[in-house]
Structure formats: C-alpha cells, structure tokens
Amino acid sequence: MKTVYLDNNATTSVAPEALDAMLPFLRQRYGNPSSMHAFGGLVARDLQRAREQAAALIGADPSEILFTSCGTESDSTAIRSALEVNPGRRHIVTTRVEHPAVLTLCQWLGDHGYKVTELPVDGNGMLDLAEVERAVKADTAIVSVMWANNETGVLFPVERIAEMCRERGILFHTDAVQAVGKIPMDMRRNRIDMLSFSGHKLHAPKGVAVLYVRRGTRFAPFLIGGHQEHGRRAGTENVASIVALGRACELAAQGLEAENTRVRALRDRLEAELLRRIPDARLNGHPRARLPNTTNLSFEFVEGEAILLHLDQAGICASSGSACTSGSLEPSHVLRAMGVPFTFAHGSVRLSLSRYSTDADVDAVLAALPPIIERLRAISPFSRTRMPSAARLAPDPAHKH
Ligand SMILES: *Cc1c(COP(=O)(O)O)cnc(C)c1O
C-alpha cells in the first residue's frame, strides 16, 4: 500500500536534489570549514553558497543568516538574546497559539522572573494588531509572534506588528518555521528584527535551521565557544545538512508560485469536498488569511485520535489537534484559544500538503474519510442521535482542568 503523506506541517520528505547536494560532504568532502588547509577550507565556500541560497529565499543579506540545529534553537536564541541585550526590561509579549518552541520557553521564563503576556486570538484564530499595541509596555524586551500557525495555517500580520514594535524601540521576532517557502517574503521590505525557520519543514533534513538576525540588531549568542558563525553560534557547522538546506531553499524559491497555485488548488478541493460530503463538519482557521497547504477540519462527535488511527489503516498520514496531556485527551492549546466548541474540538484533523502532493492523494482522502466519520459516529456515545440536545451543551466531561 502506498503511503499518502499529508502531514507536511509535522515534517517533510528530503528533496532528492537536496540529498544529492549533501552526500559528497558525508563521503569524501568531510573537512572542517575552519581548517587552515585547503581540504577543509574549501568547504567554507560551500557554506557561504548555502548562506546565499537561504538569504535569497527571504530577501535577506547572507551576513544576516545564522545556521542553527533546529527551529527550536532559533526561537530560543532569538528570545534569550533579546532578554540578554535588554537587561532592564522584564516583559515578553507572545500569543496563546505559538508552537511550544516559543510558548513553553516563555512560560519557563515566566517562572524565572519575567512577565509574559500571552495574547488571545479570535474564533478564526486571528490576532488583532490593536491587542499587541495595547500589550506592549516601556519594559517590553521582545514581542514574539509566529508568522503562520502550524495547526491551522492562519497567517498573522507580522509585518505590521514589526512596524509598530520598531516605532516603540522594541525587538520583534517571528517564528516563521511554517511560513518560509510557502509564502513570498522579502526582509528588505519589512522591519522584522529576527526570524526563525527550520530545514525539515521545507524538504531539507532534520537537525538544521536558520535564525535571521537583521544587520545592526543587538545580539547575544546562545551557544558560546568557538568563533563559528562570526561568533554568533559556536560549534562546528553541520556542513552536509547546511548544504542541503541551501539547496532546499533554492528549490522552495523556484516552487513558490506552484505552492500558491497548484498546492492551494489541491488543498481547496480537498477542503471543500470534505465539508460538502461530511455533515456537522467545520473549518478551524481563517477562511482567507491562511497558508496555501494547510486545512484543519473538525467533525462533531468523533475523536480526532480515532480518525487518525482509521486513516493510518488506509495508509493516510494526518495529524490531529489534540495532545495527550496528563493522561486525558485535551483539545490542542490552539483550538482551545480559538474557543472551538468542545463537541468539535475533540474531532479535529489537520491535513497539510506539499509540492509533492498529488490529485491521487486528495482522492484517497476523499474516498476514505467520509465513511470513517460515518462509522465512528454510529458508535459514538456523544452522537446527535444518542444524546439529547441539553446534554450536548453541558460542560465537557473530559475537560476538568
Ligand atoms: C516545527 C516547528 C518548530 C520547531 O522546529 P524544529 O526544527 O522541529 O525544532 C517551531 N515552530 C513551528 C511553527 C513549527 O512548526
């Protein structure tokens, strides 16, 4: 059975071209780019080329690109740097729907002497610029707001938030791990100070990522040691993966147009047909301000995990908006922040496409999912036919804390 992979917001396949580009550095060209001899030293040129390719994808200067080990490291570096260069400022502004790479770090910082404001979102998962404006204070060190949400694909107005922060002299960072390579961006035309993205979300290998740091931004390194990355990130470079990331960035730049036409059309067909064929279903997320590759749908009275297991048996990889925390299945923090009604929040499924997705992949989901939902509803203790309407409005029994 062929795997239908529609979980590209979790991770992506390595592009064949990116794999080809990295292999020589795992075989014969294993030198250290910091070495004095040509065998190693020549590798520095390949690193520089990758830096140029990564910069080109986001309209940055190569000197503004720092290679890190993962999106999480990029996010941590940016936020901790902002706190270190602003020792007098103890306040952080972020949102309730950030990836754990930002949110859990901010909560940890909140337990260690910092004040954290987590901004709410509306029912479409959208953030109000005016809310950000109201939240910033004289002692705000950094505002960190994601560009695109990994669960819903909702796009935040980060360029306008960056503008507002710049006017007030506050550093702005965006976790753009889901946005880079999917929507066009040009750092020469905005005021974002720092931006994170990760290789394995755009068809490069896992374990390599980028932190963009705008020229002139005050910066303190996270990893301290050798002089690599101009002293901004110590540690011998992950050469092979960085070369692959560079190539993947080049491919993403070439594929941006297709992402926004062909992939978007596939996603739109998948979404529209599922909503048409399955009753009591809803879209989670903003209908327009959204990534071209992501759809997050909820099916009332069924458990997301059950849907995933059945899809898995049909060879389809997807993901749900629930997380098993403290032994009970909780709707994700993103769906909770959006106020998705509980009978819907438990039955959410995220389908995320890539440029390798096909019409056949969409057809496979359209054939498999409607009967799965029908079967699960037939045995659901919460289904409409089994539950009087008053009980459906009662508080969620699983939602105790
Ligand atoms: C995947 C992801 C991350 C984490 O990136 P890693 O490279 O896996 O550490 C951070 N933010 C968002 C929005 C993501 O989707």
Coordinates of C-alpha atoms and ligand atoms in Angstrom, one line a residue:
M1 CA 0.0 0.0 0.0
K2 CA 1.4 3.4 -1.0
T3 CA 1.6 5.9 1.8
V4 CA -0.4 9.1 1.3
Y5 CA 1.6 11.7 3.3
L6 CA -0.5 14.7 4.2
D7 CA 1.4 15.7 7.4
N8 CA 3.9 18.1 5.9
N9 CA 3.5 20.6 8.8
A10 CA 5.0 17.9 11.1
T11 CA 7.9 17.2 8.8
T12 CA 8.6 16.9 5.1
S13 CA 10.5 14.5 2.8
V14 CA 14.0 15.5 1.9
A15 CA 14.0 16.8 -1.7
P16 CA 16.1 14.4 -3.9
E17 CA 18.2 17.4 -5.1
A18 CA 18.9 18.4 -1.5
L19 CA 20.0 14.8 -0.7
D20 CA 22.3 14.7 -3.7
A21 CA 23.8 18.1 -2.7
M22 CA 24.7 16.9 0.8
L23 CA 26.1 13.4 0.1
P24 CA 29.6 14.5 -1.0
F25 CA 30.0 16.2 2.4
L26 CA 29.3 12.9 4.2
R27 CA 31.7 11.0 1.9
Q28 CA 34.9 12.5 0.5
R29 CA 34.5 16.2 1.5
Y30 CA 34.4 15.8 5.2
G31 CA 36.8 18.6 6.1
N32 CA 36.2 21.2 8.8
P33 CA 35.5 24.6 7.2
S34 CA 37.5 26.3 9.9
S35 CA 40.7 24.4 9.0
M36 CA 43.8 26.2 7.5
H37 CA 44.3 23.5 4.8
A38 CA 42.5 23.6 1.6
F39 CA 40.8 20.2 2.2
G40 CA 38.8 21.8 4.9
G41 CA 39.0 25.4 3.9
L42 CA 37.3 24.8 0.6
V43 CA 34.2 23.6 2.4
A44 CA 33.8 27.2 3.7
R45 CA 32.8 28.2 0.2
D46 CA 30.0 25.7 0.1
L47 CA 28.8 27.0 3.5
Q48 CA 28.8 30.5 2.0
R49 CA 26.8 29.4 -1.0
A50 CA 24.2 27.8 1.3
R51 CA 24.1 31.1 3.2
E52 CA 23.4 33.0 0.0
Q53 CA 20.7 30.5 -1.0
A54 CA 18.9 30.8 2.3
A55 CA 19.2 34.6 2.3
A56 CA 17.8 34.7 -1.3
L57 CA 14.6 32.8 -0.3
I58 CA 13.7 35.5 2.3
G59 CA 15.2 38.6 0.7
A60 CA 18.0 38.9 3.3
D61 CA 21.7 39.6 3.1
P62 CA 23.9 36.4 3.6
S63 CA 25.6 38.0 6.6
E64 CA 22.2 38.1 8.3
I65 CA 21.8 34.3 8.2
L66 CA 22.9 32.2 11.2
F67 CA 22.8 28.4 10.9
T68 CA 21.4 26.5 14.0
S69 CA 20.4 23.0 14.8
C70 CA 16.6 23.3 14.7
G71 CA 13.7 25.7 14.7
T72 CA 13.5 25.4 18.5
E73 CA 17.1 26.5 18.9
S74 CA 16.5 29.5 16.6
D75 CA 13.4 30.5 18.6
S76 CA 15.3 30.1 21.9
T77 CA 18.3 32.0 20.7
A78 CA 16.2 35.0 19.5
I79 CA 14.2 35.3 22.6
R80 CA 17.0 34.8 25.1
S81 CA 19.2 37.2 23.1
A82 CA 16.6 39.9 23.3
L83 CA 16.4 39.5 27.1
E84 CA 20.2 39.5 27.5
V85 CA 20.7 42.7 25.5
N86 CA 17.9 44.4 27.3
P87 CA 18.7 43.5 31.0
G88 CA 16.4 46.3 32.3
R89 CA 13.4 45.0 30.5
R90 CA 11.5 42.1 32.1
H91 CA 8.4 41.8 29.9
I92 CA 7.7 39.5 26.9
V93 CA 4.7 39.6 24.6
T94 CA 3.7 36.5 22.7
T95 CA 0.4 34.7 21.7
R96 CA -1.5 31.8 23.1
V97 CA -1.2 29.8 19.9
E98 CA 2.6 29.7 19.5
H99 CA 4.4 26.5 18.9
P100 CA 5.8 25.0 22.1
A101 CA 9.3 26.1 21.0
V102 CA 8.2 29.7 21.9
L103 CA 5.3 29.2 24.3
T104 CA 6.9 26.7 26.7
L105 CA 10.1 28.7 26.7
C106 CA 8.1 31.9 27.6
Q107 CA 6.2 30.0 30.3
W108 CA 9.5 28.9 31.7
L109 CA 10.8 32.4 31.6
G110 CA 7.6 33.5 33.4
D111 CA 8.5 31.1 36.2
H112 CA 12.0 32.6 36.3
G113 CA 11.4 36.3 36.9
Y114 CA 10.0 37.6 33.6
K115 CA 6.4 38.9 33.0
V116 CA 4.8 37.3 30.0
T117 CA 1.7 38.4 28.1
E118 CA 0.0 35.7 26.0
L119 CA -2.3 37.4 23.6
P120 CA -5.7 35.8 22.7
V121 CA -7.0 35.1 19.2
D122 CA -10.5 35.3 17.8
G123 CA -12.7 32.4 16.7
N124 CA -10.9 32.3 13.3
G125 CA -7.6 32.0 15.1
M126 CA -6.7 35.6 14.1
L127 CA -4.7 38.0 16.2
D128 CA -5.7 41.7 16.5
L129 CA -2.9 44.2 15.9
A130 CA -4.6 46.6 18.3
E131 CA -4.2 43.9 21.1
V132 CA -0.5 43.7 20.5
E133 CA -0.3 47.5 20.6
R134 CA -2.1 47.6 23.9
A135 CA 0.1 44.8 25.4
V136 CA 3.5 46.4 24.9
K137 CA 4.9 48.5 27.7
A138 CA 8.0 50.5 28.5
D139 CA 9.8 47.4 29.8
T140 CA 8.9 45.1 27.0
A141 CA 12.1 43.4 25.8
I142 CA 10.7 41.4 22.9
V143 CA 7.5 40.7 21.0
S144 CA 7.5 37.2 19.5
V145 CA 4.6 36.3 17.2
M146 CA 4.5 33.4 14.7
W147 CA 4.1 34.2 11.0
A148 CA 1.9 31.1 10.3
N149 CA 0.3 28.8 12.7
N150 CA 1.4 25.1 12.4
E151 CA -2.0 23.7 13.3
T152 CA -4.4 25.9 11.4
G153 CA -2.1 27.7 8.9
V154 CA -3.5 31.1 9.9
L155 CA -1.3 34.0 8.9
F156 CA -0.6 36.8 11.4
P157 CA 0.0 40.4 10.3
V158 CA 3.7 40.2 11.5
E159 CA 5.0 42.8 9.2
R160 CA 2.6 45.4 10.7
I161 CA 3.4 44.2 14.2
A162 CA 7.1 44.6 13.4
E163 CA 6.5 48.2 12.2
M164 CA 4.6 49.0 15.4
C165 CA 7.4 47.5 17.5
R166 CA 10.1 49.4 15.6
E167 CA 8.3 52.7 16.3
R168 CA 8.5 51.9 20.0
G169 CA 12.0 50.6 20.1
I170 CA 11.0 47.0 20.9
L171 CA 12.7 44.0 19.3
F172 CA 10.4 41.8 17.2
H173 CA 10.9 38.1 16.5
T174 CA 8.8 35.8 14.3
D175 CA 8.7 32.0 14.3
A176 CA 8.3 31.6 10.5
V177 CA 9.0 27.9 10.5
Q178 CA 5.7 27.2 8.7
A179 CA 5.7 30.3 6.5
V180 CA 9.1 30.2 4.8
G181 CA 9.0 28.6 1.4
K182 CA 5.2 28.7 1.4
I183 CA 4.5 32.4 1.0
P184 CA 6.7 35.0 -0.6
M185 CA 8.7 37.2 1.9
D186 CA 11.2 40.0 1.5
M187 CA 13.1 41.1 4.6
R188 CA 14.3 44.2 2.8
R189 CA 10.7 45.4 2.8
N190 CA 9.8 44.9 6.5
R191 CA 11.1 45.7 10.0
I192 CA 11.3 42.2 11.4
D193 CA 14.4 42.0 13.6
M194 CA 14.7 38.2 13.9
L195 CA 13.1 35.3 12.1
S196 CA 13.3 31.5 12.6
F197 CA 12.9 28.8 10.1
S198 CA 13.7 25.1 10.0
G199 CA 15.1 22.7 7.4
H200 CA 12.9 19.7 7.9
K201 CA 9.7 21.8 7.3
L202 CA 10.9 22.7 3.8
H203 CA 12.3 19.5 2.3
A204 CA 15.8 19.7 3.9
P205 CA 16.9 17.2 6.6
K206 CA 16.1 17.4 10.3
G207 CA 18.7 19.0 12.6
V208 CA 19.4 22.2 10.6
A209 CA 17.7 25.6 10.7
V210 CA 18.2 29.3 10.3
L211 CA 17.9 32.3 12.5
Y212 CA 17.8 35.5 10.5
V213 CA 19.2 38.5 12.5
R214 CA 18.8 41.8 10.8
R215 CA 22.1 43.7 10.4
G216 CA 22.5 46.1 13.3
T217 CA 20.3 44.2 15.7
R218 CA 21.9 43.8 19.1
F219 CA 22.6 40.2 19.6
A220 CA 23.9 37.8 22.3
P221 CA 24.8 34.2 21.3
F222 CA 23.2 31.2 23.0
L223 CA 26.0 28.7 22.3
I224 CA 29.3 30.2 23.5
G225 CA 32.6 28.7 22.4
G226 CA 34.4 28.8 19.1
H227 CA 34.2 31.6 16.6
Q228 CA 31.9 29.9 14.1
E229 CA 29.1 31.9 12.5
H230 CA 31.1 35.1 13.3
G231 CA 31.0 34.3 17.0
R232 CA 27.2 34.2 17.0
R233 CA 26.8 30.4 17.3
A234 CA 29.7 28.3 18.4
G235 CA 30.1 24.7 17.3
T236 CA 31.5 23.0 14.2
E237 CA 29.0 23.6 11.4
N238 CA 26.6 20.8 10.3
V239 CA 28.1 21.2 6.8
A240 CA 26.2 18.5 4.9
S241 CA 22.8 19.5 6.3
I242 CA 23.5 23.2 5.8
V243 CA 24.4 22.5 2.1
A244 CA 21.2 20.5 1.8
L245 CA 19.2 23.4 3.4
G246 CA 20.7 25.8 0.9
R247 CA 19.6 23.7 -2.0
A248 CA 16.2 23.2 -0.5
C249 CA 15.8 27.0 -0.1
E250 CA 16.7 27.4 -3.8
L251 CA 14.1 24.8 -4.7
A252 CA 11.5 26.4 -2.4
A253 CA 12.1 29.8 -4.1
Q254 CA 11.5 28.2 -7.5
G255 CA 8.4 26.4 -6.3
L256 CA 6.7 29.3 -4.5
E257 CA 4.5 30.0 -7.5
A258 CA 3.4 26.4 -7.7
E259 CA 2.8 26.3 -3.9
N260 CA 0.4 29.2 -4.3
T261 CA -1.5 27.9 -7.4
R262 CA -1.3 24.1 -7.7
V263 CA -0.9 23.2 -4.0
R264 CA -3.5 25.7 -3.0
A265 CA -6.0 24.3 -5.6
L266 CA -5.4 20.8 -4.3
R267 CA -6.0 21.9 -0.7
D268 CA -9.1 23.9 -1.6
R269 CA -10.6 20.9 -3.4
L270 CA -9.8 18.6 -0.5
E271 CA -11.3 21.1 2.0
A272 CA -14.4 22.0 0.0
E273 CA -15.3 18.4 -0.8
L274 CA -14.8 17.1 2.7
L275 CA -17.1 19.9 4.1
R276 CA -19.6 19.1 1.4
R277 CA -19.6 15.3 1.9
I278 CA -19.5 15.2 5.7
P279 CA -22.3 16.7 7.7
D280 CA -21.6 18.5 11.0
A281 CA -18.1 19.5 9.9
R282 CA -16.3 22.8 10.3
L283 CA -13.2 24.6 9.2
N284 CA -10.8 25.7 12.0
G285 CA -9.0 28.8 11.0
H286 CA -9.3 31.9 9.0
P287 CA -11.0 31.3 5.6
R288 CA -8.6 33.6 3.7
A289 CA -5.5 34.6 5.8
R290 CA -4.1 31.1 5.7
L291 CA -1.1 29.1 4.3
P292 CA -1.9 27.5 0.9
N293 CA -1.0 24.0 2.1
T294 CA -3.0 23.5 5.4
T295 CA -6.5 22.6 6.3
N296 CA -7.8 21.9 9.8
L297 CA -11.3 20.4 10.0
S298 CA -13.4 19.3 12.9
F299 CA -16.0 16.6 12.8
E300 CA -18.6 16.8 15.5
F301 CA -19.0 13.9 18.0
V302 CA -15.9 11.9 17.0
E303 CA -12.4 11.7 18.5
G304 CA -9.5 13.0 16.4
E305 CA -7.3 10.1 17.5
A306 CA -9.8 7.6 16.3
I307 CA -10.0 9.3 12.9
L308 CA -6.2 9.2 12.7
L309 CA -6.0 5.5 13.5
H310 CA -8.5 4.7 10.8
L311 CA -6.8 6.9 8.3
D312 CA -3.5 5.3 9.2
Q313 CA -5.0 1.9 8.4
A314 CA -5.9 3.3 5.0
G315 CA -2.3 4.4 4.5
I316 CA -3.0 8.1 5.1
C317 CA -0.8 10.2 7.4
A318 CA -2.5 13.1 9.0
S319 CA -2.4 14.8 12.4
S320 CA -5.0 15.8 15.0
G321 CA -5.4 18.9 17.1
S322 CA -5.3 17.0 20.4
A323 CA -2.5 16.2 22.7
C324 CA -2.4 13.6 25.3
T325 CA -1.6 15.7 28.4
S326 CA -1.8 14.2 31.9
G327 CA -3.5 11.1 30.7
S328 CA -6.6 12.6 29.1
L329 CA -7.0 13.8 25.5
E330 CA -7.2 17.5 25.5
P331 CA -8.0 19.6 22.5
S332 CA -4.9 21.5 21.5
H333 CA -4.0 24.8 23.0
V334 CA -4.6 26.4 19.6
L335 CA -8.2 25.1 19.3
R336 CA -8.9 26.0 22.9
A337 CA -7.6 29.5 22.4
M338 CA -9.9 29.8 19.4
G339 CA -12.9 28.8 21.5
V340 CA -13.8 25.9 19.2
P341 CA -16.9 24.2 20.8
F342 CA -15.9 21.1 22.7
T343 CA -18.0 18.7 20.6
F344 CA -16.0 19.9 17.6
A345 CA -12.6 20.5 19.3
H346 CA -12.0 16.8 20.1
G347 CA -12.6 15.7 16.5
S348 CA -10.1 17.8 14.6
V349 CA -7.8 16.6 11.8
R350 CA -5.0 18.6 10.2
L351 CA -4.1 17.8 6.6
S352 CA -1.0 19.5 5.3
L353 CA 0.2 19.2 1.7
S354 CA 3.5 19.8 -0.1
R355 CA 4.6 20.3 -3.6
Y356 CA 4.9 16.5 -3.9
S357 CA 1.2 16.1 -3.1
T358 CA -1.0 14.9 -6.0
D359 CA -4.6 14.7 -7.1
A360 CA -4.4 11.0 -6.3
D361 CA -3.5 11.9 -2.6
V362 CA -6.6 14.1 -2.4
D363 CA -8.8 11.5 -4.0
A364 CA -7.6 8.9 -1.5
V365 CA -8.7 11.1 1.5
L366 CA -12.0 11.9 -0.2
A367 CA -12.6 8.1 -0.6
A368 CA -11.5 7.1 2.9
L369 CA -12.6 9.9 5.3
P370 CA -16.4 10.2 4.9
P371 CA -17.1 6.5 5.6
I372 CA -14.6 6.6 8.6
I373 CA -16.6 9.5 10.1
E374 CA -19.9 7.8 9.5
R375 CA -18.7 4.6 11.1
L376 CA -17.3 6.4 14.2
R377 CA -20.4 8.4 14.6
A378 CA -22.5 5.3 14.5
I379 CA -20.7 4.0 17.7
S380 CA -20.1 7.4 19.4
P381 CA -21.7 7.8 22.8
F382 CA -22.0 11.6 22.1
S383 CA -23.6 11.4 18.6
R384 CA -26.5 13.6 17.9
T385 CA -28.9 10.7 17.7
R386 CA -27.8 9.3 21.1
M387 CA -27.5 12.5 23.1
P388 CA -30.3 14.9 24.0
S389 CA -29.6 18.4 23.0
A390 CA -29.4 19.7 26.6
A391 CA -26.6 17.2 27.4
R392 CA -24.7 18.4 24.3
L393 CA -24.5 21.8 25.8
A394 CA -23.2 20.6 29.2
P395 CA -19.6 21.2 30.2
D396 CA -17.1 18.8 28.6
P397 CA -16.8 15.9 31.0
A398 CA -13.2 15.3 29.8
H399 CA -12.3 18.9 30.3
K400 CA -11.7 19.1 34.1
H401 CA -8.6 21.3 34.3
Ligands
LIG1 C1 8.2 22.5 13.7 C2 8.1 23.9 14.2 C3 9.0 24.4 15.2 C4 10.2 23.6 15.7 O1 11.1 23.3 14.7 P1 12.2 22.1 15.0 O2 13.2 22.3 13.8 O3 11.4 20.9 14.9 O4 12.8 22.4 16.3 C5 8.8 25.7 15.6 N1 7.8 26.4 15.2 C6 6.9 26.0 14.4 C7 5.7 26.9 14.0 C8 7.0 24.7 13.9 O5 6.0 24.2 13.0

